[in-house]
Short mmCIF file of C-alpha atoms in Angstrom, two decimals:
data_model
loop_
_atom_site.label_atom_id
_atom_site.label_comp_id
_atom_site.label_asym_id
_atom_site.label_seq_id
_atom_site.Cartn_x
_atom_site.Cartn_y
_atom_site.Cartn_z
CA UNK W 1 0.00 0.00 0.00
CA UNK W 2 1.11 3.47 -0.59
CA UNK W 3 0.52 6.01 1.57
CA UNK W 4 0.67 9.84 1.48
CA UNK W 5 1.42 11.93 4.71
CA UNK W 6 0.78 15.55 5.43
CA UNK W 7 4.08 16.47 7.40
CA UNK W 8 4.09 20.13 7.61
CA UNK W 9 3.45 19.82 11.44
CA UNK W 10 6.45 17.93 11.82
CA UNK W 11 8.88 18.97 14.57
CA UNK W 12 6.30 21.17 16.16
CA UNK W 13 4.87 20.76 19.68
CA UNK W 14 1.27 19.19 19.73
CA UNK W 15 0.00 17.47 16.48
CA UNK W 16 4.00 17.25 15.46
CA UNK W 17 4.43 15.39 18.46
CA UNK W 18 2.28 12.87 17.46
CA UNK W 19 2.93 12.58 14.20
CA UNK W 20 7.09 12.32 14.87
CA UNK W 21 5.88 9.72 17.34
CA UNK W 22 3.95 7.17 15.05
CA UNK W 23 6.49 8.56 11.20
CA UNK W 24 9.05 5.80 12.52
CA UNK W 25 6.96 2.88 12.83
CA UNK W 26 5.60 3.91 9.29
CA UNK W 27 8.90 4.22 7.73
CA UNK W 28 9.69 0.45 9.23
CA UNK W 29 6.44 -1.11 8.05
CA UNK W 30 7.24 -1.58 4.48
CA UNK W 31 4.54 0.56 3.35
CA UNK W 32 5.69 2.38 0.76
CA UNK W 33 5.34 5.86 2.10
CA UNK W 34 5.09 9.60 0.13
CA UNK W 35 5.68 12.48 2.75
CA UNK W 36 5.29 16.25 1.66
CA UNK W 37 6.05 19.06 3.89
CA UNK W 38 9.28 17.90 5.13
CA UNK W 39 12.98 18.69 4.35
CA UNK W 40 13.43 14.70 3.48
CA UNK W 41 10.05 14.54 1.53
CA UNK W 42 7.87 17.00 -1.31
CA UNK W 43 8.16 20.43 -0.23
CA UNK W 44 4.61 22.14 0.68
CA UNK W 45 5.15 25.74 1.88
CA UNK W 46 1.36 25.54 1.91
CA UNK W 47 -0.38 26.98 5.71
CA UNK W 48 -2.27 24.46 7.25
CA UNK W 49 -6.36 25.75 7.44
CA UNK W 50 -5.85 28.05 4.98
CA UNK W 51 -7.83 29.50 1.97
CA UNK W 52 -4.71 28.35 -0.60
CA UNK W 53 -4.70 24.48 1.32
CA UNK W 54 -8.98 24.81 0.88
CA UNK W 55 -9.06 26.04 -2.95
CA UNK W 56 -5.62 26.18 -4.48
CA UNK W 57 -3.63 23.07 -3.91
CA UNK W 58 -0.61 22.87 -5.60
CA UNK W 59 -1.49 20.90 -8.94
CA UNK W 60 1.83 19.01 -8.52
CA UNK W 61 1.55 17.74 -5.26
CA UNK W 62 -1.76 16.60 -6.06
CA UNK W 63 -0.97 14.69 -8.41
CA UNK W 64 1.36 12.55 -6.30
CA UNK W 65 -0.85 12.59 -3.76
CA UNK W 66 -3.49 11.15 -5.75
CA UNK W 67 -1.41 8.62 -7.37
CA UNK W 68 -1.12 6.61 -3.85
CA UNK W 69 -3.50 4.24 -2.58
CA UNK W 70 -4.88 6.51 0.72
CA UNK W 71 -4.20 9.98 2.33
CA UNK W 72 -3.29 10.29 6.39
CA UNK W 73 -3.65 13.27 8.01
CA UNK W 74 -2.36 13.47 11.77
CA UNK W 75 -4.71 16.22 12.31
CA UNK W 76 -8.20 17.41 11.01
CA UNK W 77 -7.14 19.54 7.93
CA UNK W 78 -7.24 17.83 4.37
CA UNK W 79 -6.50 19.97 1.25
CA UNK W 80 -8.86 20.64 -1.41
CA UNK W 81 -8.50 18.30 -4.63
CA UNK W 82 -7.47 14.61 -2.82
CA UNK W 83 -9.48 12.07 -4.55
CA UNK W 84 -8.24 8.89 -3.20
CA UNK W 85 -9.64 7.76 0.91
CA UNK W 86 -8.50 10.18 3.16
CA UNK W 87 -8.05 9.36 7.24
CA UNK W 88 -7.97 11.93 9.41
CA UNK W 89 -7.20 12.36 12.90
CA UNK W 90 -9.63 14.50 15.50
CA UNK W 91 -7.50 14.96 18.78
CA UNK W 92 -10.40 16.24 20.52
CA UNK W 93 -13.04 19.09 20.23
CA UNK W 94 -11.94 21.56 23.25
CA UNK W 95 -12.65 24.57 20.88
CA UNK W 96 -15.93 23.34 20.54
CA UNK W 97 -16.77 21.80 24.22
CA UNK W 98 -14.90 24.68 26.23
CA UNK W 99 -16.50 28.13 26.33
CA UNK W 100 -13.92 31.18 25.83
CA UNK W 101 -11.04 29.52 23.86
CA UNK W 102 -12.09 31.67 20.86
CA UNK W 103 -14.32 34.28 19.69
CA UNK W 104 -17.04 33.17 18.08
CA UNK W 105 -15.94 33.25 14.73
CA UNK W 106 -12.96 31.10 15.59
CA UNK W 107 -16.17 28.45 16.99
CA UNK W 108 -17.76 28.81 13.53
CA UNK W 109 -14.50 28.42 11.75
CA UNK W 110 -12.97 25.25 13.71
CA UNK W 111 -16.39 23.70 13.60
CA UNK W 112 -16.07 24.00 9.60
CA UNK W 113 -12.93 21.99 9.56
CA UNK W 114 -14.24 19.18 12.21
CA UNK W 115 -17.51 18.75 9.89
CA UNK W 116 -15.19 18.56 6.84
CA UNK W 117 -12.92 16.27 8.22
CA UNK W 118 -16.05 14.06 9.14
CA UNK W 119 -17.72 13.94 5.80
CA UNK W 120 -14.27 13.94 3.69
CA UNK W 121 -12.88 11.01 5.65
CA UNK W 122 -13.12 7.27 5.17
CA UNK W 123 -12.16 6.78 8.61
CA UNK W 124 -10.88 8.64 11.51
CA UNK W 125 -8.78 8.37 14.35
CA UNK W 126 -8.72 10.02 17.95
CA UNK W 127 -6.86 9.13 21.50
CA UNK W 128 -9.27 8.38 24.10
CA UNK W 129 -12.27 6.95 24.13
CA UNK W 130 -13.91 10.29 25.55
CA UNK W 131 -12.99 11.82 22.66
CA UNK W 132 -14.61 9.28 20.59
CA UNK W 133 -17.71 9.58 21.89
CA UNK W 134 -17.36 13.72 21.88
CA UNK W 135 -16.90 13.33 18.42
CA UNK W 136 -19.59 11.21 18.09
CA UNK W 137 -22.00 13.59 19.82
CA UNK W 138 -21.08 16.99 19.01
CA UNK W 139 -20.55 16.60 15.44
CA UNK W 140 -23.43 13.87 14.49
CA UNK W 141 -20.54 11.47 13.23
CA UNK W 142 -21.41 8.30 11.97
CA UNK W 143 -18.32 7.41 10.34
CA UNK W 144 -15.76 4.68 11.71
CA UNK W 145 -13.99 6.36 14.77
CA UNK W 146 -10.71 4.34 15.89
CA UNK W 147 -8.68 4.95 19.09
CA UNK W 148 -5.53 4.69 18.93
CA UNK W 149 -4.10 6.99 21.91
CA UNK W 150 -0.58 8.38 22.68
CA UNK W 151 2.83 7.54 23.45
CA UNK W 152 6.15 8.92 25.16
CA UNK W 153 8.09 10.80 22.79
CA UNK W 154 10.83 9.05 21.42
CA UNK W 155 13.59 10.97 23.14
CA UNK W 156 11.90 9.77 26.88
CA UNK W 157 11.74 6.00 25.81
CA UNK W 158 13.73 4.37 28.29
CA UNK W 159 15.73 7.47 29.20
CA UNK W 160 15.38 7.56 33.31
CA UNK W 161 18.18 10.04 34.41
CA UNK W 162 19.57 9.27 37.43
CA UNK W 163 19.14 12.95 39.23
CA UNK W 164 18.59 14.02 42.71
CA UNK W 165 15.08 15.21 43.14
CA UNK W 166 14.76 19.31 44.20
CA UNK W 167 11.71 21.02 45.39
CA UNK W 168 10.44 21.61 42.20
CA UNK W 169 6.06 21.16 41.31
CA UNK W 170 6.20 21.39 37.39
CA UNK W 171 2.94 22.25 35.24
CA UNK W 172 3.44 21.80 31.62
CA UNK W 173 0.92 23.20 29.32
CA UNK W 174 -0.34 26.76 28.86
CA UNK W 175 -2.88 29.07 30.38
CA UNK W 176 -5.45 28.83 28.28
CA UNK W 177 -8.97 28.30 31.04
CA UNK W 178 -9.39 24.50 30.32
CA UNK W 179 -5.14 23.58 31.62
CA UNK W 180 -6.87 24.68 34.96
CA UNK W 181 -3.38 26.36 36.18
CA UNK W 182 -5.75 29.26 38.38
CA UNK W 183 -6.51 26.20 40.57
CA UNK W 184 -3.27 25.42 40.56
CA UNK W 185 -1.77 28.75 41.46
CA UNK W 186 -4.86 29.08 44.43
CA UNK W 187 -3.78 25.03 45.87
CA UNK W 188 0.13 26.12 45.78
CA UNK W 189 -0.39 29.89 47.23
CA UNK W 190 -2.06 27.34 50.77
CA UNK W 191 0.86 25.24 50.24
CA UNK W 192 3.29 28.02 50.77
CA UNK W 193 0.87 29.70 53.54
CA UNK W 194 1.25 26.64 55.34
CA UNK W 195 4.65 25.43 54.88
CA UNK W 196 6.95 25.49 57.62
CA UNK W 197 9.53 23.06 56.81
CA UNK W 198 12.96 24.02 56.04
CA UNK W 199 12.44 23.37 51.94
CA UNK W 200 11.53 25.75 50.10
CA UNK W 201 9.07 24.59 47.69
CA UNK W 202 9.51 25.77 44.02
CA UNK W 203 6.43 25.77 41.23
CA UNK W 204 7.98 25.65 37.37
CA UNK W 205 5.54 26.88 34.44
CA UNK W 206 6.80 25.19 31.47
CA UNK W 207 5.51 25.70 28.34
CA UNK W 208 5.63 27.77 24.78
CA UNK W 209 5.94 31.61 25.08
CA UNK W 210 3.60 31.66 21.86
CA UNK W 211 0.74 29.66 24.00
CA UNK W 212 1.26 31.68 26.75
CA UNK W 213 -1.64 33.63 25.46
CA UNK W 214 -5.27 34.13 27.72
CA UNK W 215 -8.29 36.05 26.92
CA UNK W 216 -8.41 35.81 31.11
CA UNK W 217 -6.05 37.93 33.27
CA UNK W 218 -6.50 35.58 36.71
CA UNK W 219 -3.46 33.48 35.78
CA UNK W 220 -1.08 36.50 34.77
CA UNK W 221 -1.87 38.49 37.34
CA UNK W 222 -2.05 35.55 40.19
CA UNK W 223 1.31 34.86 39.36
CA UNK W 224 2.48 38.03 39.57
CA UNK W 225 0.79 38.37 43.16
CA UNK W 226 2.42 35.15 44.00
CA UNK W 227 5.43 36.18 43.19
CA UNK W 228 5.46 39.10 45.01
CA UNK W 229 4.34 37.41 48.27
CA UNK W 230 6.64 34.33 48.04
CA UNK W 231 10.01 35.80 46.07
CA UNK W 232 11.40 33.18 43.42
CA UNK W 233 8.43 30.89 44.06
CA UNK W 234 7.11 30.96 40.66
CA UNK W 235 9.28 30.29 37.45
CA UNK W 236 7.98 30.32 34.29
CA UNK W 237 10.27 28.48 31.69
CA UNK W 238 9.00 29.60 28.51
CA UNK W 239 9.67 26.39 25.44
CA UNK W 240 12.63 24.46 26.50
CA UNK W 241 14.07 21.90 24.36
CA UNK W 242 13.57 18.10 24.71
CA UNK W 243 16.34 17.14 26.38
CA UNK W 244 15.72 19.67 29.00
CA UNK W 245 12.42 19.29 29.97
CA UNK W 246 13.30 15.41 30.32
CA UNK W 247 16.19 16.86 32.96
CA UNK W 248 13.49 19.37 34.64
CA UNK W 249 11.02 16.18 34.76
CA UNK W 250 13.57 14.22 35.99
CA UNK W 251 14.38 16.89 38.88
CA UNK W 252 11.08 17.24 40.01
CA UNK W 253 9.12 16.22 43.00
CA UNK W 254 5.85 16.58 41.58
CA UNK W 255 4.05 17.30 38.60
CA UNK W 256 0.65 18.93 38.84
CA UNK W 257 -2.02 18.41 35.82
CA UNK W 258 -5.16 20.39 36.70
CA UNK W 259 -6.85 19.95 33.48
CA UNK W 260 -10.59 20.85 32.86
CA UNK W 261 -10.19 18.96 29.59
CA UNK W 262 -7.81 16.96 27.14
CA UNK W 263 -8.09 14.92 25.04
CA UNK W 264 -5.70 12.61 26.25
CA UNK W 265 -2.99 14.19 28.25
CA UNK W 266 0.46 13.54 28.02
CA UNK W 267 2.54 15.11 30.64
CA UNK W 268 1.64 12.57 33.05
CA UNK W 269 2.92 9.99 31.26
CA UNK W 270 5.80 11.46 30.73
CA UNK W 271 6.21 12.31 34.46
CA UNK W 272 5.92 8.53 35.49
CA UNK W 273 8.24 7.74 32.91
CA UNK W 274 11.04 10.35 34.52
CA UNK W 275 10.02 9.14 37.69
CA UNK W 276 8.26 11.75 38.98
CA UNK W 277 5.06 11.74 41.12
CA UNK W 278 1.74 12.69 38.74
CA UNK W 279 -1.05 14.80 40.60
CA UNK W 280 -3.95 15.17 38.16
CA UNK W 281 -7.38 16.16 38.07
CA UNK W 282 -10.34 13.35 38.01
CA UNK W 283 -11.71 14.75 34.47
CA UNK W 284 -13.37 11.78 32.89
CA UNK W 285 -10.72 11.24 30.02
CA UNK W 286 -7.78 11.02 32.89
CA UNK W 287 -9.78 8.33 34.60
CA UNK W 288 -9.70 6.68 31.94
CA UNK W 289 -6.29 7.06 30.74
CA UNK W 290 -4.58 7.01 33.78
CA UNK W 291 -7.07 4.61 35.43
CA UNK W 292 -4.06 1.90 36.21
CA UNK W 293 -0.96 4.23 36.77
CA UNK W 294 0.30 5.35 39.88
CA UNK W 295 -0.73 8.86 39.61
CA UNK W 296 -3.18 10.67 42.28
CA UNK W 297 -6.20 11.93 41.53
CA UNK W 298 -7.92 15.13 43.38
CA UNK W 299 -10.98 17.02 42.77
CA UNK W 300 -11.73 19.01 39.95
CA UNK W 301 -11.47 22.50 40.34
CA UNK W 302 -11.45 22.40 44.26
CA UNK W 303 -8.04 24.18 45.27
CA UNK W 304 -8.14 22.73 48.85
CA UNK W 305 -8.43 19.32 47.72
CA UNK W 306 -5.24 19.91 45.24
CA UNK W 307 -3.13 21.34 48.08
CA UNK W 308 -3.79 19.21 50.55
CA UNK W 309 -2.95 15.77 48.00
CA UNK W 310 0.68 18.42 47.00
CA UNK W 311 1.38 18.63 50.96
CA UNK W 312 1.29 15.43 51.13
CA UNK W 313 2.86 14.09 48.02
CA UNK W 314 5.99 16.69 48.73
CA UNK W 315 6.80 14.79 51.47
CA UNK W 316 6.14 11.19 50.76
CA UNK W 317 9.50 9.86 49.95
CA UNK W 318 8.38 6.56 48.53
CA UNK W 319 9.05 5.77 44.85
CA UNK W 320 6.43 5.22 42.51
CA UNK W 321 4.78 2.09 41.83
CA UNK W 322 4.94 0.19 38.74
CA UNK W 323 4.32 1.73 35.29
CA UNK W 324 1.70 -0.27 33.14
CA UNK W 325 3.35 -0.33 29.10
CA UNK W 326 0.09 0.64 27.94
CA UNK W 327 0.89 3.47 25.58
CA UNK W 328 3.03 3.65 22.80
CA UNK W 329 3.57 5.32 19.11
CA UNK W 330 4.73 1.48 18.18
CA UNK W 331 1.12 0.60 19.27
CA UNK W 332 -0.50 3.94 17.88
CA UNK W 333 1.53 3.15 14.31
CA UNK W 334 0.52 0.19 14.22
CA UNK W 335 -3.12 0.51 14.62
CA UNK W 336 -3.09 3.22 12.38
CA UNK W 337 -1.94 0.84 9.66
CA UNK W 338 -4.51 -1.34 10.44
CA UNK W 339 -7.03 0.42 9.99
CA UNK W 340 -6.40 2.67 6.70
#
């Protein structure tokens, strides 16, 4: 079978996460493979969700394209012109289950491309189950929806540094309203209020300057407030390289993932995997997920509940139990093939 790939998210954080995950396993399968929109593939300079990807295609690139036996997508956006069975992937539907993530033409627009996706694809894949059955719901899908979930990254397979743990809690994500990092902020401020230990507990923001972005000005200014109460309590990274962030993992005591929603959720895995303790919230999709890890759950949105499960995860010295192999871009590849 011969397969084209849209790899213009490669490298990136996100979708290009995912796809770099699964590209190897694809490369190995003896599928013959035609990538565009990498520096080892068919160049495509061509913006993903735009007019020019919707209308103008280049004529060239279609024509390989076409000439395979099926199109994969790793995200939701297929190009105008594909004639041959196109698979798609639908991470989840935050923009469209989350209030304030967007305007409301940015709703009306990313709702477009969902209900495209749907009724251009011959199949489509997603990472949790919860997804699956958002997907279902909210966009009247009747179409073949298969799970295939996440994995580690490639560059934290097997890697456990051997580090001395610090005082560090580390959040990665951004501050959009549905990472839940205002509940965060409120559980670590009655951490600090009622620490009197002679450690001086640390929390690390980690994430892209460019997502660093909020309608809402709780988080900002909460941090700035907390920073000013409790000097060099707060540190916010900005991006940091992969290597890095596996050392900063690796350091950690804790790491805190107050989601509202996901889609699947990935930084706990990767926690466990540095081994580092996992405090996350008990959204539906990380019960699921996370349902057989080692990880602790608190309440939703309850602040009290968070700080008092980070007092006493701080100071529990005991390791982490044992890490169920349940997730893998091996596993996600292979389904994948599968299934096209």
């Amino acid at each position: 079978m011969k397969i084209a790939i849209d790899c213009r998210m490669s490298g990136k954080s996100g979708i290009g996460t995912f796809l770099d995950g699964i590209l190897p396993y694809f490369k190995s399968s003896g599928h013959e493979l035609f990538l565009f929109g990498t520096e080892e593939g068919f160049p495509c300079n061509v913006k993903t969700f735009s007019v020019r990807e919707l209308f103008f295609f280049p004529g060239r690139l279609l024509k390989k394209i076409n000439e395979c036996d099926v199109y994969f997508t790793p995200y939701c956006n297929i190009p105008g012109g594909i004639k041959i069975p196109v698979f798609s992937t639908i991470h989840d539907i935050v923009f469209l289950d989350v209030k304030g993530l967007c305007g409301k033409a940015g709703i009306i627009g990313r709702k477009f491309f969902y209900r495209r996706a749907v009724k251009k694809s011959a199949g489509i894949f997603t990472v949790s189950n919860f997804s699956r059955e958002r997907i279902k719901s909210a966009l009247k899908c009747t179409k073949k929806i298969t799970v295939v979930y996440n994995g580690l990254p490639a560059y934290m397979e097997g890697k456990r540094l051997s580090v001395k743990k610090d005082s560090t809690i580390i959040f990665i994500g951004n501050i959009k309203r549905h990472k839940g990092l205002s509940v965060l902020l409120e559980a670590f401020e009655k951490f600090l209020e009622s620490e009197n230990g002679s450690e001086k507990p640390r929390l690390l923001i980690t994430g892209s300057q460019d997502n660093f972005r909020t309608k809402d000005s709780v988080v900002p200014q909460k941090i700035k407030e907390l920073s000013m109460k409790f000097p060099n309590s707060v540190e916010f990274t900005g991006f940091v390289e992969n290597e890095k962030l596996l050392l900063l993992l690796s350091r950690a005591r804790l790491l805190v993932q107050p989601s509202l929603y996901e889609g699947f959720g990935i930084p706990p895995l990767q926690a466990l995997s540095c081994g580092t303790k996992a405090i996350i919230s008990d959204i539906p999709v990380f019960r699921e997920i996370y349902r057989d890890f080692p990880v602790v759950f608190f309440r939703s949105e309850d602040s009290s509940d968070l700080c008092a499960k980070i007092k006493e995860a701080f100071y529990d010295k005991s390791q982490i139990g044992e890490i169920p192999q349940k997730y893998s871009y091996k596993k996600t590849a292979e389904l994948i093939l599968e299934n096209l």
